[in-house]
Every structure is written in structure tokens, then in C-alpha cells.
JSON list of C-alpha atoms in Angstrom, two decimals:
[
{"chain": "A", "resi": 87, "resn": "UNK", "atom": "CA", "xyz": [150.15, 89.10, 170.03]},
{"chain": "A", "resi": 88, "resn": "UNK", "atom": "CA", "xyz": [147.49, 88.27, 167.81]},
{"chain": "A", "resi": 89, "resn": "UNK", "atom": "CA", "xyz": [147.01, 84.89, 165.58]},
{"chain": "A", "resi": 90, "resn": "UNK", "atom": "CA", "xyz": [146.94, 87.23, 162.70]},
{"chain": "A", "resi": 91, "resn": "UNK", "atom": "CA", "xyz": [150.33, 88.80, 163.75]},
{"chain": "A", "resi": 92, "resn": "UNK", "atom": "CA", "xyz": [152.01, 85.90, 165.26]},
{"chain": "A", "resi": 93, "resn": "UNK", "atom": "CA", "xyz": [155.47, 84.63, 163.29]},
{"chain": "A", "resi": 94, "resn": "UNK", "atom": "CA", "xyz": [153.48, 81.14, 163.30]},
{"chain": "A", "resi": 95, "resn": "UNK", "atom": "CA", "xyz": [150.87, 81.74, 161.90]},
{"chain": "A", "resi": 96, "resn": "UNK", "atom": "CA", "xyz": [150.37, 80.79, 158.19]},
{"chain": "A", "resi": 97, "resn": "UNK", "atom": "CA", "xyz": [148.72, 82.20, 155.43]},
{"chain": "A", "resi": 98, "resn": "UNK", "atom": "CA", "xyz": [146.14, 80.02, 153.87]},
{"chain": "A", "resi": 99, "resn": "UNK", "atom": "CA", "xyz": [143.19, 80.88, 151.29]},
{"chain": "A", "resi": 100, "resn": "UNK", "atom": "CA", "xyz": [139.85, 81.31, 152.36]},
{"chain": "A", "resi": 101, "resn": "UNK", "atom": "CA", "xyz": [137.74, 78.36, 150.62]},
{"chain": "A", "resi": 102, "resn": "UNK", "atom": "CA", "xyz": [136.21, 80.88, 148.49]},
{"chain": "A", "resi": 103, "resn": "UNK", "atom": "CA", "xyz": [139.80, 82.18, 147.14]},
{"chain": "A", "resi": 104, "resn": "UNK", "atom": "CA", "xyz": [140.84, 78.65, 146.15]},
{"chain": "A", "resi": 105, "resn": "UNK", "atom": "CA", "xyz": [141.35, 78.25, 142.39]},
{"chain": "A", "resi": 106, "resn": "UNK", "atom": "CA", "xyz": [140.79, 75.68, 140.33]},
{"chain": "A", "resi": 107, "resn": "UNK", "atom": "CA", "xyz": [144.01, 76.19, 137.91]},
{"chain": "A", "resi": 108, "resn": "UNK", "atom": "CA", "xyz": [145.89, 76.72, 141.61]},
{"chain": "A", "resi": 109, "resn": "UNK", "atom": "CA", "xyz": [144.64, 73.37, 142.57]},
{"chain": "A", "resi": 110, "resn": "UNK", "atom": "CA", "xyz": [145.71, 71.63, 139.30]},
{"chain": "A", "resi": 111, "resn": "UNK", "atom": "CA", "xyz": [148.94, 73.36, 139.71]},
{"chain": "A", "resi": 112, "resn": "UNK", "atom": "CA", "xyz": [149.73, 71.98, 142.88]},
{"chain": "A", "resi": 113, "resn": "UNK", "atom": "CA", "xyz": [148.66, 68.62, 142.53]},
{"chain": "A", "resi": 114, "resn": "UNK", "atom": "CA", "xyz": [150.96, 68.76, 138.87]},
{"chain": "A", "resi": 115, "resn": "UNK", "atom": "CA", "xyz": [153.82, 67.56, 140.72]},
{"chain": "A", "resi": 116, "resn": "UNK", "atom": "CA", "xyz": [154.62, 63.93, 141.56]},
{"chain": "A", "resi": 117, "resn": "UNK", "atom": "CA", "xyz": [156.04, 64.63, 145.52]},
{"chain": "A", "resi": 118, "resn": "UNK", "atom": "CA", "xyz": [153.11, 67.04, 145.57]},
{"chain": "A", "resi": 119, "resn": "UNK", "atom": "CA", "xyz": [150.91, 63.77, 144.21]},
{"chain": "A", "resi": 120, "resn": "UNK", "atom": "CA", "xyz": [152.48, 61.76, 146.71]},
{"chain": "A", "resi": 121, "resn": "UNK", "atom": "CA", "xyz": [151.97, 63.63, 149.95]},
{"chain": "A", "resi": 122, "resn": "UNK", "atom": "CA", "xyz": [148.13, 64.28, 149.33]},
{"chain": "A", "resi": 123, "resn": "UNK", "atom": "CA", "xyz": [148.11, 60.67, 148.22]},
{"chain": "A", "resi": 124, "resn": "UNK", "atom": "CA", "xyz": [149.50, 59.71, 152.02]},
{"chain": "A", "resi": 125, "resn": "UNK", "atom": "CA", "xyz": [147.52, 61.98, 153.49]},
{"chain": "A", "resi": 126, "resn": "UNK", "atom": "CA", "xyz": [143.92, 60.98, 151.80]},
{"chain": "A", "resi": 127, "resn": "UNK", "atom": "CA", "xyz": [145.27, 57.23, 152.66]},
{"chain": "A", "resi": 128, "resn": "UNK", "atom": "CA", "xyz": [145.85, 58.20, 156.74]},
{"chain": "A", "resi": 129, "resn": "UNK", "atom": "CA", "xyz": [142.78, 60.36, 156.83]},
{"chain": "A", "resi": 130, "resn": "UNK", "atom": "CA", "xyz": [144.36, 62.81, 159.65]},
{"chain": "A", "resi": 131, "resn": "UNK", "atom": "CA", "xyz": [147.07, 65.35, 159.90]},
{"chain": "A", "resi": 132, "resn": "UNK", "atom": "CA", "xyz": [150.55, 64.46, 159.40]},
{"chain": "A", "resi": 133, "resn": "UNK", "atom": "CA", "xyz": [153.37, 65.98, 160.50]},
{"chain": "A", "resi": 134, "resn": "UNK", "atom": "CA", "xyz": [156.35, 66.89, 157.79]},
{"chain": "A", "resi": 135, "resn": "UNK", "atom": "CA", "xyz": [158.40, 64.55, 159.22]},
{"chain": "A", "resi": 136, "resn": "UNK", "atom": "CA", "xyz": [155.66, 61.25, 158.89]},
{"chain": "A", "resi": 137, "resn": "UNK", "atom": "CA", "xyz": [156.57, 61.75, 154.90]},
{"chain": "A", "resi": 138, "resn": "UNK", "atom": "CA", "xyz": [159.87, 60.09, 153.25]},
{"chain": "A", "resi": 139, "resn": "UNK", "atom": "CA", "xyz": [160.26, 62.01, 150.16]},
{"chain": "A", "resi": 140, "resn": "UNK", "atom": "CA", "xyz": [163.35, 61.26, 147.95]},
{"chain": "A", "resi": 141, "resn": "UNK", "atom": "CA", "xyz": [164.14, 65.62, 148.46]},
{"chain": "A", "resi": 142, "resn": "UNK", "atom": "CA", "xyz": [166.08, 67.65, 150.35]},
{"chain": "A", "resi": 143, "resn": "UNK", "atom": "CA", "xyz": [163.78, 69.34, 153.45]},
{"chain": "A", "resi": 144, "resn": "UNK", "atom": "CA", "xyz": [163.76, 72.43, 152.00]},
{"chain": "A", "resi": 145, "resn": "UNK", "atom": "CA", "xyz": [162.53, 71.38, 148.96]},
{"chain": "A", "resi": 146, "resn": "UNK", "atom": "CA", "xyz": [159.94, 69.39, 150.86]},
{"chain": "A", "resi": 147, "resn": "UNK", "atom": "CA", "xyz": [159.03, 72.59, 152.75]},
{"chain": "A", "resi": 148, "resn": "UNK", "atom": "CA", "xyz": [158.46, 74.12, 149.34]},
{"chain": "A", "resi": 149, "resn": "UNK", "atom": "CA", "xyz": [156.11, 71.11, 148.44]},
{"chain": "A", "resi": 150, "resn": "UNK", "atom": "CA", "xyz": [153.90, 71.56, 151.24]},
{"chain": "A", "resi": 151, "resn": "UNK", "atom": "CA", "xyz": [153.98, 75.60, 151.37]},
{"chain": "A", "resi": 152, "resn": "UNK", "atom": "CA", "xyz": [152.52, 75.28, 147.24]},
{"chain": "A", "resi": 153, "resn": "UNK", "atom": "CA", "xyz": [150.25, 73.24, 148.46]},
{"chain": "A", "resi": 154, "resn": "UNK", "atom": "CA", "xyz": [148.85, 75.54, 151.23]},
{"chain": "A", "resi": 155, "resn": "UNK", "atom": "CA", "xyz": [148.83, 78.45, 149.14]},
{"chain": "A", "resi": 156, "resn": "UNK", "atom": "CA", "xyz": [146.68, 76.39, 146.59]},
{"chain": "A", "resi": 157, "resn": "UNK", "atom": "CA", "xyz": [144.57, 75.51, 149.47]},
{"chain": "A", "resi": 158, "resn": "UNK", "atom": "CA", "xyz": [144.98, 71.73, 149.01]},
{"chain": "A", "resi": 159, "resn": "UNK", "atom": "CA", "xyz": [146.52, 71.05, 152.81]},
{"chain": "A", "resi": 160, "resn": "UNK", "atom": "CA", "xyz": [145.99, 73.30, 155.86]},
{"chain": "A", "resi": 161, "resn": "UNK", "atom": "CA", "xyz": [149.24, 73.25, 157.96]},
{"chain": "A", "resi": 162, "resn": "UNK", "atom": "CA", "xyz": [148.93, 74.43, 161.61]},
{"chain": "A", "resi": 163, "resn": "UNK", "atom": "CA", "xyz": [151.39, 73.74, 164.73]},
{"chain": "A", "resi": 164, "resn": "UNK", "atom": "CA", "xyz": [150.89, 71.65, 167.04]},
{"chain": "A", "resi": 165, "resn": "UNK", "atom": "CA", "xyz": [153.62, 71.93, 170.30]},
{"chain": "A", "resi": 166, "resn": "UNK", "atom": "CA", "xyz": [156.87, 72.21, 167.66]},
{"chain": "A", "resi": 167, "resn": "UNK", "atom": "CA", "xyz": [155.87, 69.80, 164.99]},
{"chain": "A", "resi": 168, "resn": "UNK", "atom": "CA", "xyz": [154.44, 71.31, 161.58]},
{"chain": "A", "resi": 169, "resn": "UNK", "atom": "CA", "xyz": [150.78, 69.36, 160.89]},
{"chain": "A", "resi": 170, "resn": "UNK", "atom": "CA", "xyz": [149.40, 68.75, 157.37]},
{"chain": "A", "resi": 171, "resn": "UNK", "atom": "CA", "xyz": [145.75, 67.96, 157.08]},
{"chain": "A", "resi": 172, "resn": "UNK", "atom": "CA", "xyz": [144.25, 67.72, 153.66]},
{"chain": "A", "resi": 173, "resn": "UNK", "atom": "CA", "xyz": [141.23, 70.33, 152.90]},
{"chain": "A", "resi": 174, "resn": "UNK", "atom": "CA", "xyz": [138.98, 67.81, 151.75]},
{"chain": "A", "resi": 175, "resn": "UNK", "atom": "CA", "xyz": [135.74, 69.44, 153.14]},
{"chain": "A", "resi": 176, "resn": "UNK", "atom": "CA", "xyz": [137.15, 72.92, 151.22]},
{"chain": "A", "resi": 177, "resn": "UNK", "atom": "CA", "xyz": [137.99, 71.02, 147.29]},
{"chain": "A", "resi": 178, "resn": "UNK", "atom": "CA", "xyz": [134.63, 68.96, 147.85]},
{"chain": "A", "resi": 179, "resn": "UNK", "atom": "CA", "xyz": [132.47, 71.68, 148.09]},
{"chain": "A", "resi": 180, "resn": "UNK", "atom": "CA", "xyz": [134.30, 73.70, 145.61]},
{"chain": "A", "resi": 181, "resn": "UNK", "atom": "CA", "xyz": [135.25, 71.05, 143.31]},
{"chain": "A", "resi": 182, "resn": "UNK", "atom": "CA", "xyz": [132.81, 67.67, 143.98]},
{"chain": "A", "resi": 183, "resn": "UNK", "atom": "CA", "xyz": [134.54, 64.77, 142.60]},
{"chain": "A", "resi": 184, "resn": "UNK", "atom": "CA", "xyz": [137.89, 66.53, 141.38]},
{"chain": "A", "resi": 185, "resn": "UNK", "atom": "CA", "xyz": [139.59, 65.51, 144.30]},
{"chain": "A", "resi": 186, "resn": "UNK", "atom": "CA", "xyz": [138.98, 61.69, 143.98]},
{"chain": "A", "resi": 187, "resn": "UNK", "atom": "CA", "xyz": [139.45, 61.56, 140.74]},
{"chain": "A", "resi": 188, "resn": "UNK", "atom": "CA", "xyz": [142.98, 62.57, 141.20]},
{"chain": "A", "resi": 189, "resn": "UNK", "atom": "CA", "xyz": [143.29, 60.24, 143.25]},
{"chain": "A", "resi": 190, "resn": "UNK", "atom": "CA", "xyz": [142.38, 57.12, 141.72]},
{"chain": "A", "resi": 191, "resn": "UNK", "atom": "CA", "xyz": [144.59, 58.42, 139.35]},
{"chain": "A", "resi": 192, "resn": "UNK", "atom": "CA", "xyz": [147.61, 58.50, 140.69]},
{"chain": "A", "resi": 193, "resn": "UNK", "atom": "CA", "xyz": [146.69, 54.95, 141.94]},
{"chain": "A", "resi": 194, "resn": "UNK", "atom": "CA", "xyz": [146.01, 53.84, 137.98]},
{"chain": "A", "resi": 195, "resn": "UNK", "atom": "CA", "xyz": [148.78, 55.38, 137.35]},
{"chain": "A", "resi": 196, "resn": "UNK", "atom": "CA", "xyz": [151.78, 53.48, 139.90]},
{"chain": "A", "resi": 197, "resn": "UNK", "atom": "CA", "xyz": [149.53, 50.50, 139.03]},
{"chain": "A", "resi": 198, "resn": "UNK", "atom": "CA", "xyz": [150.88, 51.33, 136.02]},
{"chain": "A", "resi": 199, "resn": "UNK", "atom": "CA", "xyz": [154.40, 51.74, 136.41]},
{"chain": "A", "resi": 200, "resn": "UNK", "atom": "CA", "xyz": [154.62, 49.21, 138.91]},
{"chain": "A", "resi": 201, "resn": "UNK", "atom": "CA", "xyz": [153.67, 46.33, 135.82]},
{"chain": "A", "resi": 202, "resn": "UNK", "atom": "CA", "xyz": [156.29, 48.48, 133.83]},
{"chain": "A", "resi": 203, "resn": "UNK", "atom": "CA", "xyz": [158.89, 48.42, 136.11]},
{"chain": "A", "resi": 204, "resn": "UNK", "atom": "CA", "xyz": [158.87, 52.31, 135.80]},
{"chain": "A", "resi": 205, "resn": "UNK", "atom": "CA", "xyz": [160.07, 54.18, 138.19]},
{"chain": "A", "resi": 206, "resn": "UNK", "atom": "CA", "xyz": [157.44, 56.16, 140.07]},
{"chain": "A", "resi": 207, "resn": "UNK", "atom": "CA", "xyz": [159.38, 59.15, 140.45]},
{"chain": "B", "resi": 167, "resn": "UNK", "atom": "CA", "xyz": [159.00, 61.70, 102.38]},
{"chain": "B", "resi": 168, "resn": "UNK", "atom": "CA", "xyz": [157.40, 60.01, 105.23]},
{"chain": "B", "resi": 169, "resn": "UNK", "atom": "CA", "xyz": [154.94, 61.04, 107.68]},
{"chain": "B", "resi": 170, "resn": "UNK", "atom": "CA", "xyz": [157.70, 60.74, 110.96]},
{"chain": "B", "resi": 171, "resn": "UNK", "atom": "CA", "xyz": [160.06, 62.97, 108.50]},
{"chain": "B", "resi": 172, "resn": "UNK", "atom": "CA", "xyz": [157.37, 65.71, 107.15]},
{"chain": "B", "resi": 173, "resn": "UNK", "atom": "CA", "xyz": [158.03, 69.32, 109.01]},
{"chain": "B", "resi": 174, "resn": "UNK", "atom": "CA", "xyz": [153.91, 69.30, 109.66]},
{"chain": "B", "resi": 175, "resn": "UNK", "atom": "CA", "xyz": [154.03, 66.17, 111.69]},
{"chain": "B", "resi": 176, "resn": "UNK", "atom": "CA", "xyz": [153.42, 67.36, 114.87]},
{"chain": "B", "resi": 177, "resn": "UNK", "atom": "CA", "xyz": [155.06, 65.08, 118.14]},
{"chain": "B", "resi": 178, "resn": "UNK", "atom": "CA", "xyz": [152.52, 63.82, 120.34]},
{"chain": "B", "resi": 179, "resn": "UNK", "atom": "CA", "xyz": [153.16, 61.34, 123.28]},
{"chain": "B", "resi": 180, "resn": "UNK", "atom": "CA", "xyz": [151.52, 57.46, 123.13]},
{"chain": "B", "resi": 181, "resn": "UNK", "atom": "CA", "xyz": [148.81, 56.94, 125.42]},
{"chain": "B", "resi": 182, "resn": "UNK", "atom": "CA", "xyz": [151.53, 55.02, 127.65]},
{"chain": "B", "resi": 183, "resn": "UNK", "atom": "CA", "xyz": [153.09, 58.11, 127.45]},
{"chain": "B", "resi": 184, "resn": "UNK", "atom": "CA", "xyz": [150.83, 60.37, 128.99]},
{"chain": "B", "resi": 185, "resn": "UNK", "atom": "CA", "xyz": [151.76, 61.26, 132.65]},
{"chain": "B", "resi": 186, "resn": "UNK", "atom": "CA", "xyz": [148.58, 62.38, 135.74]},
{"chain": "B", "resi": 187, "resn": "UNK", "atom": "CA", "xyz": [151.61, 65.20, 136.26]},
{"chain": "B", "resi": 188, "resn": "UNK", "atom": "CA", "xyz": [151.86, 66.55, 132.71]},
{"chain": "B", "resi": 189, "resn": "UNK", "atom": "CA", "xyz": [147.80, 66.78, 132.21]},
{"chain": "B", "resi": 190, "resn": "UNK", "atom": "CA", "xyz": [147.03, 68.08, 135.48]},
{"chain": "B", "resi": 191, "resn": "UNK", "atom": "CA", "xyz": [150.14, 70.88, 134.52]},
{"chain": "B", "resi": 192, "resn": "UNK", "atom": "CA", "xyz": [148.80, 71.44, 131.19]},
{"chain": "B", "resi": 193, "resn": "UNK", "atom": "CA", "xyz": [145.32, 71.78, 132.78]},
{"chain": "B", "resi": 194, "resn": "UNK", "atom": "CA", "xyz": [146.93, 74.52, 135.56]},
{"chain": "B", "resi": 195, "resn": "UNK", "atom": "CA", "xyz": [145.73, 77.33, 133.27]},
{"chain": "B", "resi": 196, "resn": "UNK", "atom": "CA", "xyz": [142.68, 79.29, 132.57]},
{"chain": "B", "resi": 197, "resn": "UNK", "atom": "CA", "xyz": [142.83, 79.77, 128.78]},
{"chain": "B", "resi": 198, "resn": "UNK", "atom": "CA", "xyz": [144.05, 76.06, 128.35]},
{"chain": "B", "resi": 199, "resn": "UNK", "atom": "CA", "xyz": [141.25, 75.34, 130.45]},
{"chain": "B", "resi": 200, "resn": "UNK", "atom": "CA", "xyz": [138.87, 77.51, 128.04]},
{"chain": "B", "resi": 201, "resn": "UNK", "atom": "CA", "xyz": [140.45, 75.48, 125.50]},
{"chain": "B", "resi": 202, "resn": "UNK", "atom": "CA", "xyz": [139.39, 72.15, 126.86]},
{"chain": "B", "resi": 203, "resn": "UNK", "atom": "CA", "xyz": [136.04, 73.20, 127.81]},
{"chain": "B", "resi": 204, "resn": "UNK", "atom": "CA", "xyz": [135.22, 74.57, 124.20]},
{"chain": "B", "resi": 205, "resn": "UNK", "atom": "CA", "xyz": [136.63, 71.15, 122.46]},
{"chain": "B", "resi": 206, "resn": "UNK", "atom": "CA", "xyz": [134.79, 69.09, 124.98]},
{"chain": "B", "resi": 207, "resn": "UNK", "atom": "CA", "xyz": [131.68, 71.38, 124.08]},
{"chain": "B", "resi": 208, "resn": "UNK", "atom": "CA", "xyz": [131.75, 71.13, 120.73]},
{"chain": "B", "resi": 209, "resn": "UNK", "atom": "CA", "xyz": [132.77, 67.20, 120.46]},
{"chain": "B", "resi": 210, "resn": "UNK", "atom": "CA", "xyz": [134.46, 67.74, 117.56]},
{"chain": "B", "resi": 211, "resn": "UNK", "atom": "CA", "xyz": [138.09, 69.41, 116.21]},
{"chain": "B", "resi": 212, "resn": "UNK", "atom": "CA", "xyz": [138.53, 72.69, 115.82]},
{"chain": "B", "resi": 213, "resn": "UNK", "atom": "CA", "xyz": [140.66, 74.74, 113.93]},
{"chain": "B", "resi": 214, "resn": "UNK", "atom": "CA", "xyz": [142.79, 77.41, 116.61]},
{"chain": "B", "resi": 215, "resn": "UNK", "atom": "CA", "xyz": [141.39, 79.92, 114.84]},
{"chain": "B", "resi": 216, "resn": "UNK", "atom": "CA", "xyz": [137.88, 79.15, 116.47]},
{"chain": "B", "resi": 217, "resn": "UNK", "atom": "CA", "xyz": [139.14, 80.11, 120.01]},
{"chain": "B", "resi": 218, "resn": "UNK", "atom": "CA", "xyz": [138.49, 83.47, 120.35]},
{"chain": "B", "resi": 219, "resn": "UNK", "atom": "CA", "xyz": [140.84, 83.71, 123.52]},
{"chain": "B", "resi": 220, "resn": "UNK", "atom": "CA", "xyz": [142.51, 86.98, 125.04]},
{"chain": "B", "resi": 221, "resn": "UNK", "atom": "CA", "xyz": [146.37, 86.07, 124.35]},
{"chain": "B", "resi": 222, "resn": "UNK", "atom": "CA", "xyz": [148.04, 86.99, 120.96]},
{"chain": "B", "resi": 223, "resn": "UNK", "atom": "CA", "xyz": [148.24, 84.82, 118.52]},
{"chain": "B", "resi": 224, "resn": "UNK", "atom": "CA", "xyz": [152.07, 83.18, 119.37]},
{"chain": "B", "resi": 225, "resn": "UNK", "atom": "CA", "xyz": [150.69, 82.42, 123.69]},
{"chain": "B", "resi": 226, "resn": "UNK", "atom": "CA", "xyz": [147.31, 80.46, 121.36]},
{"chain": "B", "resi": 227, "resn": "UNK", "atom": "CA", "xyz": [150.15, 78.68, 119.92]},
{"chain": "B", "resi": 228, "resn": "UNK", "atom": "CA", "xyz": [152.23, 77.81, 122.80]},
{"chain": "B", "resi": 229, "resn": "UNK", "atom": "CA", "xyz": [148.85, 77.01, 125.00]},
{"chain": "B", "resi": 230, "resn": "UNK", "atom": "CA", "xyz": [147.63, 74.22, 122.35]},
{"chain": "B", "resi": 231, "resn": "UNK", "atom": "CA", "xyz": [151.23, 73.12, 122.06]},
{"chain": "B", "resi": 232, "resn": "UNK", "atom": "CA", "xyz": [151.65, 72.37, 125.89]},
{"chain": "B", "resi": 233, "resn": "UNK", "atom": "CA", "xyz": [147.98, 70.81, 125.30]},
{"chain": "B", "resi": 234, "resn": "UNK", "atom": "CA", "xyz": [149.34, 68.57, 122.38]},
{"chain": "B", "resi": 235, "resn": "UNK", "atom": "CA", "xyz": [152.75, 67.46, 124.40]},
{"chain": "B", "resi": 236, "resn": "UNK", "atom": "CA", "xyz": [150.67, 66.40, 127.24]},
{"chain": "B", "resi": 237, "resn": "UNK", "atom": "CA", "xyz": [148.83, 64.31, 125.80]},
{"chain": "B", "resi": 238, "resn": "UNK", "atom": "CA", "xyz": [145.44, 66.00, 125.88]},
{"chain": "B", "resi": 239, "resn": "UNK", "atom": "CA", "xyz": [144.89, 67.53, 122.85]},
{"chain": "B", "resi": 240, "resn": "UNK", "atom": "CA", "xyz": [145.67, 65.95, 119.15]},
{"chain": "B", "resi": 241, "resn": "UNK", "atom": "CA", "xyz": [146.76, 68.29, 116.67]},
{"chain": "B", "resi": 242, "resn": "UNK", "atom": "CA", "xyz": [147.17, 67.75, 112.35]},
{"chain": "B", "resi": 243, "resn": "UNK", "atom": "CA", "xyz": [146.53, 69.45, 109.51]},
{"chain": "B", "resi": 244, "resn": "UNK", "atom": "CA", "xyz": [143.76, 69.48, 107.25]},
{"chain": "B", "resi": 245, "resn": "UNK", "atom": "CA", "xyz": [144.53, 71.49, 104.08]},
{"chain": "B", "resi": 246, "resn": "UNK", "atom": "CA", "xyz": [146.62, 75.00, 105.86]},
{"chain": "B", "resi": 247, "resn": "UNK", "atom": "CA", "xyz": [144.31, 74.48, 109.12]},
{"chain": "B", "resi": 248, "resn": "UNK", "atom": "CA", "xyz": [145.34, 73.06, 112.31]},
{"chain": "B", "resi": 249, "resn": "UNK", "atom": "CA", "xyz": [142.31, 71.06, 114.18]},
{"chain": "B", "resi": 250, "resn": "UNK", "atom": "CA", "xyz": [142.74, 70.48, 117.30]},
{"chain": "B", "resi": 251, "resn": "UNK", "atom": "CA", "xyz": [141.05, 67.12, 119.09]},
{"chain": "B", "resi": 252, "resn": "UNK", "atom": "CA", "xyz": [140.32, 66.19, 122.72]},
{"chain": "B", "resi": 253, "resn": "UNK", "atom": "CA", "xyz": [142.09, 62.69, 123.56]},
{"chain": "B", "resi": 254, "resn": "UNK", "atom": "CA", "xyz": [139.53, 62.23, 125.69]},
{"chain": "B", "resi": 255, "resn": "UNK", "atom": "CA", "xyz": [140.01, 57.99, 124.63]},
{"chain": "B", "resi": 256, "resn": "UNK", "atom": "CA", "xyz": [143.38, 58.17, 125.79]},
{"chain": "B", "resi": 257, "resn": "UNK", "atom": "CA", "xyz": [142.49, 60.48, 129.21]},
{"chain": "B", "resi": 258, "resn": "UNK", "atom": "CA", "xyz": [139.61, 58.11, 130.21]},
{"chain": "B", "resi": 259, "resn": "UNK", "atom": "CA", "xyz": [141.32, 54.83, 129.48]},
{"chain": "B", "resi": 260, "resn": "UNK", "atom": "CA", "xyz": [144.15, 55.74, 131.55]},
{"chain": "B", "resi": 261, "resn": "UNK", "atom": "CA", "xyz": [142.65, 58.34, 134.12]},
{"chain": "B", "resi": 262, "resn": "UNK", "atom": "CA", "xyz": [139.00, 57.33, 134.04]},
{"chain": "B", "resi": 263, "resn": "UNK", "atom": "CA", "xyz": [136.53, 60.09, 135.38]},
{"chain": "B", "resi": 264, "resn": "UNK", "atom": "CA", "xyz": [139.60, 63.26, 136.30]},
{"chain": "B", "resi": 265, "resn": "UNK", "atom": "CA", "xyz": [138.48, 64.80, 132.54]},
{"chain": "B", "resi": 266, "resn": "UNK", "atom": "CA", "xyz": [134.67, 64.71, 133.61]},
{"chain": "B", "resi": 267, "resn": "UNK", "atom": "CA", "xyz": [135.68, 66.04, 136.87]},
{"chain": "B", "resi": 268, "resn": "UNK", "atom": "CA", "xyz": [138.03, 69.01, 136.35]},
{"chain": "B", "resi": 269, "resn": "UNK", "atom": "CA", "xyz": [135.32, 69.88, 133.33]},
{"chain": "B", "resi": 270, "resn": "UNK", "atom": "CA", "xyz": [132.51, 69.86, 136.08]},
{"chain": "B", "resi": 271, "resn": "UNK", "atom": "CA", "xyz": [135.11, 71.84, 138.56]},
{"chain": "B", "resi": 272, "resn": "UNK", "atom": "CA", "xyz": [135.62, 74.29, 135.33]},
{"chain": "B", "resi": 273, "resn": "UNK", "atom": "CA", "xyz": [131.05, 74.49, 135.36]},
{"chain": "B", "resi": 274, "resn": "UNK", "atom": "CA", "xyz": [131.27, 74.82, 138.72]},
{"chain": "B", "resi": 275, "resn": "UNK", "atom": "CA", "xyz": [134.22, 77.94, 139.19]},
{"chain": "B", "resi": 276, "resn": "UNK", "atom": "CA", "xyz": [132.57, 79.53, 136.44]},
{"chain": "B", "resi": 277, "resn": "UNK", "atom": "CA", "xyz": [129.43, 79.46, 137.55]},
{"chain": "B", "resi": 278, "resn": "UNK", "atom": "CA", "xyz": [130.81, 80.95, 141.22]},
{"chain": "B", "resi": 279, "resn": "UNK", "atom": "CA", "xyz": [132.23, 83.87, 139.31]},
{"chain": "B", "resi": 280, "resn": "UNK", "atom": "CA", "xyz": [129.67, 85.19, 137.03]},
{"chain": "B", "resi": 281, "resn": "UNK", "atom": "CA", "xyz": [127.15, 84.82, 140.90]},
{"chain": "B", "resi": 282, "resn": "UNK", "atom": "CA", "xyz": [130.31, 87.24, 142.32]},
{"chain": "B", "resi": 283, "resn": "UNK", "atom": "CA", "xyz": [130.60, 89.36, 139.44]},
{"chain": "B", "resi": 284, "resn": "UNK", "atom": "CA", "xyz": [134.27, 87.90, 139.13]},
{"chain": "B", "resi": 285, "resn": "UNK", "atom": "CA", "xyz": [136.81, 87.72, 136.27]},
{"chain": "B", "resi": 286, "resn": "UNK", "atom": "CA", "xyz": [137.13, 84.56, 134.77]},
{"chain": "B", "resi": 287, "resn": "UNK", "atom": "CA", "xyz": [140.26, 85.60, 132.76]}
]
């Protein structure tokens, strides 16, 4: 059995097939926002299970599989446990400064709703 | 008649309004992209009709729309034209530097495909 065959392996873009409208698309989401914004903050790969998102786990499973196919995480096992790691080297390259940009702000913008009293969704 | 009543008085969200999900969706796309680009090009309004973009007429219109309800373009009437205006105001005050990123990102993807002989459609 080959990694290219095996059940376990996942499909991910190449850093050269990532798109930039893919990459807006999946970070258009507020649970999307939320798990890059954890994993950014942790700097390392997180398993599935690390995140407490207010969905169900299959929609969370959803989450992170858009993501991958954008080619904003990289997911890979590790023993049974799904890991998540961020493809920061990949959007950098690609895409220098999009990246944190987003992420400051999603930070302006729960600074934000956390004066309003809105909820962050 | 009053401005909030007049059938031309096109909805657009306040700046407080504006959600990181809703521009980074309305960004998601190539021709809105295009769109963006041209406006932030030219620095100035610009009637639709400008755009020479490959969509018929009615996906022009439904593109600026989701631009306009997101809060990144402004759109009224002078005389029978529609101009359409970048909020960039609005997008740096609340998201300072994503604009100027995903604009560079746009430079930069573009640049990748016309090297690699590559649709930009």
C-alpha cells in the first residue's frame, strides 16, 4: 500500500495549486476564522478535538476539510488523532502579508464586538 | 419623496456593519476581485459599464451587488449611471492593511499566471 493509495491519506493542493479566491473562501467563515485564529495563536498542529466549536462534529469535519482543500491547514494522522497545522510557509510565499492581515482582523474585529456586547458568532 | 423611500436608493451596510466574513466572501471571486482591482486602480468611481468583464450583463449586476451589501463597494446614481466606489475608508478603519494585502495577493497570483501561461478567468 502506497501513501498515495492509502484510505488515510488526504488530498491536499500543491502550494502552487492554491488559489487566492479559494483562500478567501475558506477563511469567509467565522468557525473557519476561528480555528486558523487558534491555530496561528498555538503555533503547532492541533488535533480536531483541541477546538470547541459551537457545531456539530460533522460540521466541524466539514470546516477543516474546506480548509485543506483551500490549502489553508495541512491535516495528517498522527497514531488515531486527526492533526491540523496551518500552511503558513505555503500562503506566505504565495500571498506575503495576506495571511496576517486576516488575522489582525479578526482580532479588530472581536475587539469589536466584545465593546458591543455582540456576539462573536 | 425621501432619499430612504426613492426605488434608486440602493441599501448599503454602516461601517459598524461591515463583517471580516462578508468582505473576505465577497472577495472569494475572480471577477469581483477584477472588480476591486480596477476601482482600486483607477481611485475613482466607475460606472459598471467600464468593466469589461466575461459574465453577461445580469452576473455584472449581481457581482457589484454582493460588492455593495458587503460593504466594499458604494454604489448611487449619477444621472441613469451607476458609479461604483471602493470603501476603502470604511475597510481600512475597521480592517487596517487586509485591502492592501489581498490587492498585493491579487499582483502577486496574477503575475504567477501570465509566468505559467495560466488562465486568470
Amino acid at each position: 500500500m502506497t501513501t498515495a493509495t492509502s484510505p488515510r491519506a488526504l488530498d491536499h493542493p500543491a502550494r502552487d495549486e492554491i488559489t487566492l479566491e479559494g483562500v478567501l473562501h475558506a477563511l469567509s467563515d467565522a468557525v473557519r476564522l476561528s480555528i486558523v485564529r487558534e491555530l496561528a495563536r498555538e503555533g503547532e498542529p492541533l488535533s480536531c478535538s483541541h477546538f470547541d466549536l459551537p457545531v456539530t462534529k460533522s460540521t466541524t469535519t466539514h470546516h477543516f476539510r474546506v480548509l485543506r482543500e483551500a490549502g489553508v491547514v495541512h491535516q495528517g494522522y498522527r497514531g488515531t488523532a486527526k492533526l491540523n497545522g496551518l500552511r503558513e510557509d505555503d500562503l506566505n510565499a504565495l500571498f506575503p502579508g495576506l495571511l496576517d492581515a486576516v488575522l489582525a482582523a479578526v482580532d479588530a474585529q472581536e475587539l469589536r464586538r466584545s465593546a458591543t456586547g455582540t456576539a462573536s458568532g
